PDB file of C-alpha atoms in Angstrom:
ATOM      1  CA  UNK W   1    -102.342 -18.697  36.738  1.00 63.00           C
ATOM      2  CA  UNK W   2     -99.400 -20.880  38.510  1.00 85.00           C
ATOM      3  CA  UNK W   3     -95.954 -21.302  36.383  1.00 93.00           C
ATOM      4  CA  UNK W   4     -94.846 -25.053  36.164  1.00 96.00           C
ATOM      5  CA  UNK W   5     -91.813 -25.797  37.099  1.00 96.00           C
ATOM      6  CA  UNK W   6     -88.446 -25.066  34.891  1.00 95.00           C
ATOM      7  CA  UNK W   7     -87.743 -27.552  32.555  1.00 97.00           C
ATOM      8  CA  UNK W   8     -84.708 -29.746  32.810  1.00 97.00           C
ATOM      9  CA  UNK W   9     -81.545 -28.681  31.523  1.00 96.00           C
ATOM     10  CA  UNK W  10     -80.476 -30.809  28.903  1.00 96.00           C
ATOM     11  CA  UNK W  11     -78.094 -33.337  30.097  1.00 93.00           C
ATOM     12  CA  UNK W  12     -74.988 -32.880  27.955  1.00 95.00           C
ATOM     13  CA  UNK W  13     -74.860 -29.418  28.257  1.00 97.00           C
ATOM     14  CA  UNK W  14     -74.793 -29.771  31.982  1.00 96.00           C
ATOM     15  CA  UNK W  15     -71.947 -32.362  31.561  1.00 95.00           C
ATOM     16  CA  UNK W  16     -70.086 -30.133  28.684  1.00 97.00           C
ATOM     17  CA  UNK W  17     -70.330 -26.507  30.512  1.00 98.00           C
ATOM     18  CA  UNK W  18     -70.241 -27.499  33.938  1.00 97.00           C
ATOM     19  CA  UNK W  19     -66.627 -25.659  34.208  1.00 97.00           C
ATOM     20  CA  UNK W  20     -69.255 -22.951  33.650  1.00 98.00           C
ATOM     21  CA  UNK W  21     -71.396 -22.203  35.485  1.00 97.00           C
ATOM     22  CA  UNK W  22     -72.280 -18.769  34.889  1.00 98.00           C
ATOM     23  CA  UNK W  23     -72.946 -20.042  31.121  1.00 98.00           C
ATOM     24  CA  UNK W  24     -75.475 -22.926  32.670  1.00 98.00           C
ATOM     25  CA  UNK W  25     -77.675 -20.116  34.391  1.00 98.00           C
ATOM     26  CA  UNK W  26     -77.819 -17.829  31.515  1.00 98.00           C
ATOM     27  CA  UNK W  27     -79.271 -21.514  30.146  1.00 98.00           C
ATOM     28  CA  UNK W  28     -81.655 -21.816  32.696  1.00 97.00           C
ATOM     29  CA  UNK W  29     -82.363 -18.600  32.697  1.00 97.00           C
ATOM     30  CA  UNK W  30     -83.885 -18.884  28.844  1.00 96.00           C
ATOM     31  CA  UNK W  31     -86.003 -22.703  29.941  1.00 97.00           C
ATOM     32  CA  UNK W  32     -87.256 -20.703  32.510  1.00 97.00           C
ATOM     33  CA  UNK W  33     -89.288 -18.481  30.476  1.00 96.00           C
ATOM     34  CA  UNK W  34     -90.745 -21.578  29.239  1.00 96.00           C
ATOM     35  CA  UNK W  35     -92.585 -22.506  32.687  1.00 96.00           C
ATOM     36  CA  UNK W  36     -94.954 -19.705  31.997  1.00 95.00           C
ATOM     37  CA  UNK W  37     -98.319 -20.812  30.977  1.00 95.00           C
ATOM     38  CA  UNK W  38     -99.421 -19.463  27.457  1.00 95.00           C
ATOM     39  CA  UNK W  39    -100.113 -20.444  24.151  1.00 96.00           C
ATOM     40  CA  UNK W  40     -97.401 -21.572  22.052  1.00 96.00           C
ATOM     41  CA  UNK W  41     -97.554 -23.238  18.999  1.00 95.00           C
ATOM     42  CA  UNK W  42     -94.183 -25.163  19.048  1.00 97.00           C
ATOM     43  CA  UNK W  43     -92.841 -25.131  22.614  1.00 97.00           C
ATOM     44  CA  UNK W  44     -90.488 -28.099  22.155  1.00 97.00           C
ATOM     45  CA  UNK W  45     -88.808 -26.203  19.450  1.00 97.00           C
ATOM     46  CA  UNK W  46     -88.844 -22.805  20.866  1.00 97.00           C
ATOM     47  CA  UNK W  47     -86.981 -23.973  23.338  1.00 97.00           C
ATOM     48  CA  UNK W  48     -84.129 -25.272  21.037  1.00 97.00           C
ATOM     49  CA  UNK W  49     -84.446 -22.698  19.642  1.00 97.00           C
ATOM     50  CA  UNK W  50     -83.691 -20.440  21.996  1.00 97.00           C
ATOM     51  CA  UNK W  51     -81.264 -22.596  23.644  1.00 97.00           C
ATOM     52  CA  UNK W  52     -79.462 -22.546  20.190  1.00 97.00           C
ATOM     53  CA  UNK W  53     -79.665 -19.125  20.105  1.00 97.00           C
ATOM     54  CA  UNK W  54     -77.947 -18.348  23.335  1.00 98.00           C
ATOM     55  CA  UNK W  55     -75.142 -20.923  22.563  1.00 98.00           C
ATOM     56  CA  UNK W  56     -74.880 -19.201  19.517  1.00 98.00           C
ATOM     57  CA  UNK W  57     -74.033 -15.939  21.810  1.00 98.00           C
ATOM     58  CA  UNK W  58     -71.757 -18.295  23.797  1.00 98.00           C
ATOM     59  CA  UNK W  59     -69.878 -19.134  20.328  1.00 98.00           C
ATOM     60  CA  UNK W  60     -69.271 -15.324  19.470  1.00 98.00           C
ATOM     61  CA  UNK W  61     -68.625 -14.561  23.006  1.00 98.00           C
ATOM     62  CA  UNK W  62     -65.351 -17.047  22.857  1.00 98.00           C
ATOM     63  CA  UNK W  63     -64.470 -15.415  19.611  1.00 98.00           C
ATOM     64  CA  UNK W  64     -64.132 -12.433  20.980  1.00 98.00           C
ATOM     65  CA  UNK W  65     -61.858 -14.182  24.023  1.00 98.00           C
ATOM     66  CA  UNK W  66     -60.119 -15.825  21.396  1.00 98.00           C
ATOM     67  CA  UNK W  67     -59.510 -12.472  19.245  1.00 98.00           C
ATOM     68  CA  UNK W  68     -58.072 -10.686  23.001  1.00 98.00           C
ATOM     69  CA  UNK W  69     -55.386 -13.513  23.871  1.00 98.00           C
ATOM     70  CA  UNK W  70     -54.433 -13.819  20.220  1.00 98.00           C
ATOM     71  CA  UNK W  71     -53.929  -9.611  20.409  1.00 97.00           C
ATOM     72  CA  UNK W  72     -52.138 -10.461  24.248  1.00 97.00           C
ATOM     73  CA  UNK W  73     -49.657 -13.102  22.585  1.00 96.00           C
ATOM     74  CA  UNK W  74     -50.013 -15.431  25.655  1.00 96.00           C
ATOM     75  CA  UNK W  75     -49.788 -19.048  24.175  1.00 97.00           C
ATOM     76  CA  UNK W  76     -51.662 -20.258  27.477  1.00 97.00           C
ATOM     77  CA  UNK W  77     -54.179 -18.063  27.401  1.00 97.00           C
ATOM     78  CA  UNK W  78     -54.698 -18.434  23.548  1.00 98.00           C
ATOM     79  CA  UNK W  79     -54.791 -22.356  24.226  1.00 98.00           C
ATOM     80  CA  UNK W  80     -57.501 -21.755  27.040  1.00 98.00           C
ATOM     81  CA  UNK W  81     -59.783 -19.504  24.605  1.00 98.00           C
ATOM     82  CA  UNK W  82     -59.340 -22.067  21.764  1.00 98.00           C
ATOM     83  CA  UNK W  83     -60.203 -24.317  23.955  1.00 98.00           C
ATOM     84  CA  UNK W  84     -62.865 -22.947  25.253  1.00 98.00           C
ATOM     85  CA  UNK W  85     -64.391 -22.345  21.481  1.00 98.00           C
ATOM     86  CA  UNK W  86     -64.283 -25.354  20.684  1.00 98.00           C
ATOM     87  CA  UNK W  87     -66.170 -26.329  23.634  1.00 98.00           C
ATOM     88  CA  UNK W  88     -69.240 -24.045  22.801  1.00 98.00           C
ATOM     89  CA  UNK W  89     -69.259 -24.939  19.225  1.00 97.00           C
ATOM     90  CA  UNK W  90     -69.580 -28.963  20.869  1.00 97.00           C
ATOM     91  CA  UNK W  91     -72.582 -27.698  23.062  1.00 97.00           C
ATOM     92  CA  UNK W  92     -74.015 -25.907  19.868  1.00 97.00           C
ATOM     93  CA  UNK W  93     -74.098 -28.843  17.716  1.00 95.00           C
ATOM     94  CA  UNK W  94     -77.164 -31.304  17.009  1.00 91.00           C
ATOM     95  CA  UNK W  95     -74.789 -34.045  17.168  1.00 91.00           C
ATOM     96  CA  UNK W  96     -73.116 -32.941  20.612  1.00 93.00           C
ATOM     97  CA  UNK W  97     -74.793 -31.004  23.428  1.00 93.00           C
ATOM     98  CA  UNK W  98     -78.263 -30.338  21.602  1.00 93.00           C
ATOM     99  CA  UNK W  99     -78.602 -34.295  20.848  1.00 90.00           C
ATOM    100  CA  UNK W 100     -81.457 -36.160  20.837  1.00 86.00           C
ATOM    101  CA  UNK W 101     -80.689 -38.586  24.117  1.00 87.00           C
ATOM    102  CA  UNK W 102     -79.832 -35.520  25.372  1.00 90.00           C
ATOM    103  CA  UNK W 103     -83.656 -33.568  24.905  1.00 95.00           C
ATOM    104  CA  UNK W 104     -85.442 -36.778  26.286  1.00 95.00           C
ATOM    105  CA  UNK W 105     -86.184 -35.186  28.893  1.00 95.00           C
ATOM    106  CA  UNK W 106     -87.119 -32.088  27.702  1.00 96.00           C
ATOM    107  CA  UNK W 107     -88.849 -33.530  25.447  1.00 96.00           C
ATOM    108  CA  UNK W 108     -91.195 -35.039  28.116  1.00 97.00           C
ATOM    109  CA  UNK W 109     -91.132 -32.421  30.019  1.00 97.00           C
ATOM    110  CA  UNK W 110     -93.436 -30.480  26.998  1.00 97.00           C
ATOM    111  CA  UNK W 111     -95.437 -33.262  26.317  1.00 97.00           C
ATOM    112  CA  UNK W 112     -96.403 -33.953  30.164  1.00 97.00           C
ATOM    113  CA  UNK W 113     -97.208 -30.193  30.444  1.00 96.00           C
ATOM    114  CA  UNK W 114     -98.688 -29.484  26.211  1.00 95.00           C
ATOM    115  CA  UNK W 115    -102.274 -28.297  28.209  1.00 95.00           C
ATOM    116  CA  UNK W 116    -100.628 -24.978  29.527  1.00 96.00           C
ATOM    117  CA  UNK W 117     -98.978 -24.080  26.154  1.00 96.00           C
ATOM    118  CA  UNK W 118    -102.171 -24.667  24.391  1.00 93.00           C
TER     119      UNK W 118
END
């Protein structure tokens, strides 16, 4: 059975991580596993889901930055990993980087393609 294509990142997060990179793959890598054609009850929502879930890594994975240049005592460094938090808790929230305008398209994306999840 042929995959579909990936669906589409969702826009904000594109426009919030694209400093990184590395973070947008390990998205894409996640909606990829989504253009595999099987049953699924709730696609849509899976993928939030697991989109949430990986940001959610993201968060704790900033922490942890955060924790090292707080232990290092380099005010630049500390700056950078607060900023960078704060950044991942923005693409984390429902209001922010998982907003509705911003799921539009995967949105469609689902409902164009609901045959190969049913």
């Amino acid at each position: 059975m042929s995959r579909l294509p990936p669906p589409p990142m969702p826009s904000k997060l594109l426009e919030l991580l694209g400093d990184y990179p590395e973070h947008i793959e390990r998205l894409r890598e996640i909606l990829d596993e989504f253009s595999e054609r099987k049953p699924r009850l709730q696609p849509f929502d899976e993928a939030i889901w697991a989109l949430q879930s990986r940001l959610g890594a993201f968060i704790q994975e900033a922490r942890d930055e955060l924790k090292r240049a707080e232990a290092g005592g380099d005010a630049t460094e500390i700056a950078k990993a607060e900023a960078k938090l704060s950044l991942m808790f923005s693409a984390h929230s429902g209001n922010i980087g998982l907003s509705g305008r911003s799921l539009e398209g995967l949105w469609r994306y689902f409902e164009s393609n609901k045959d190969a999840f049913e």
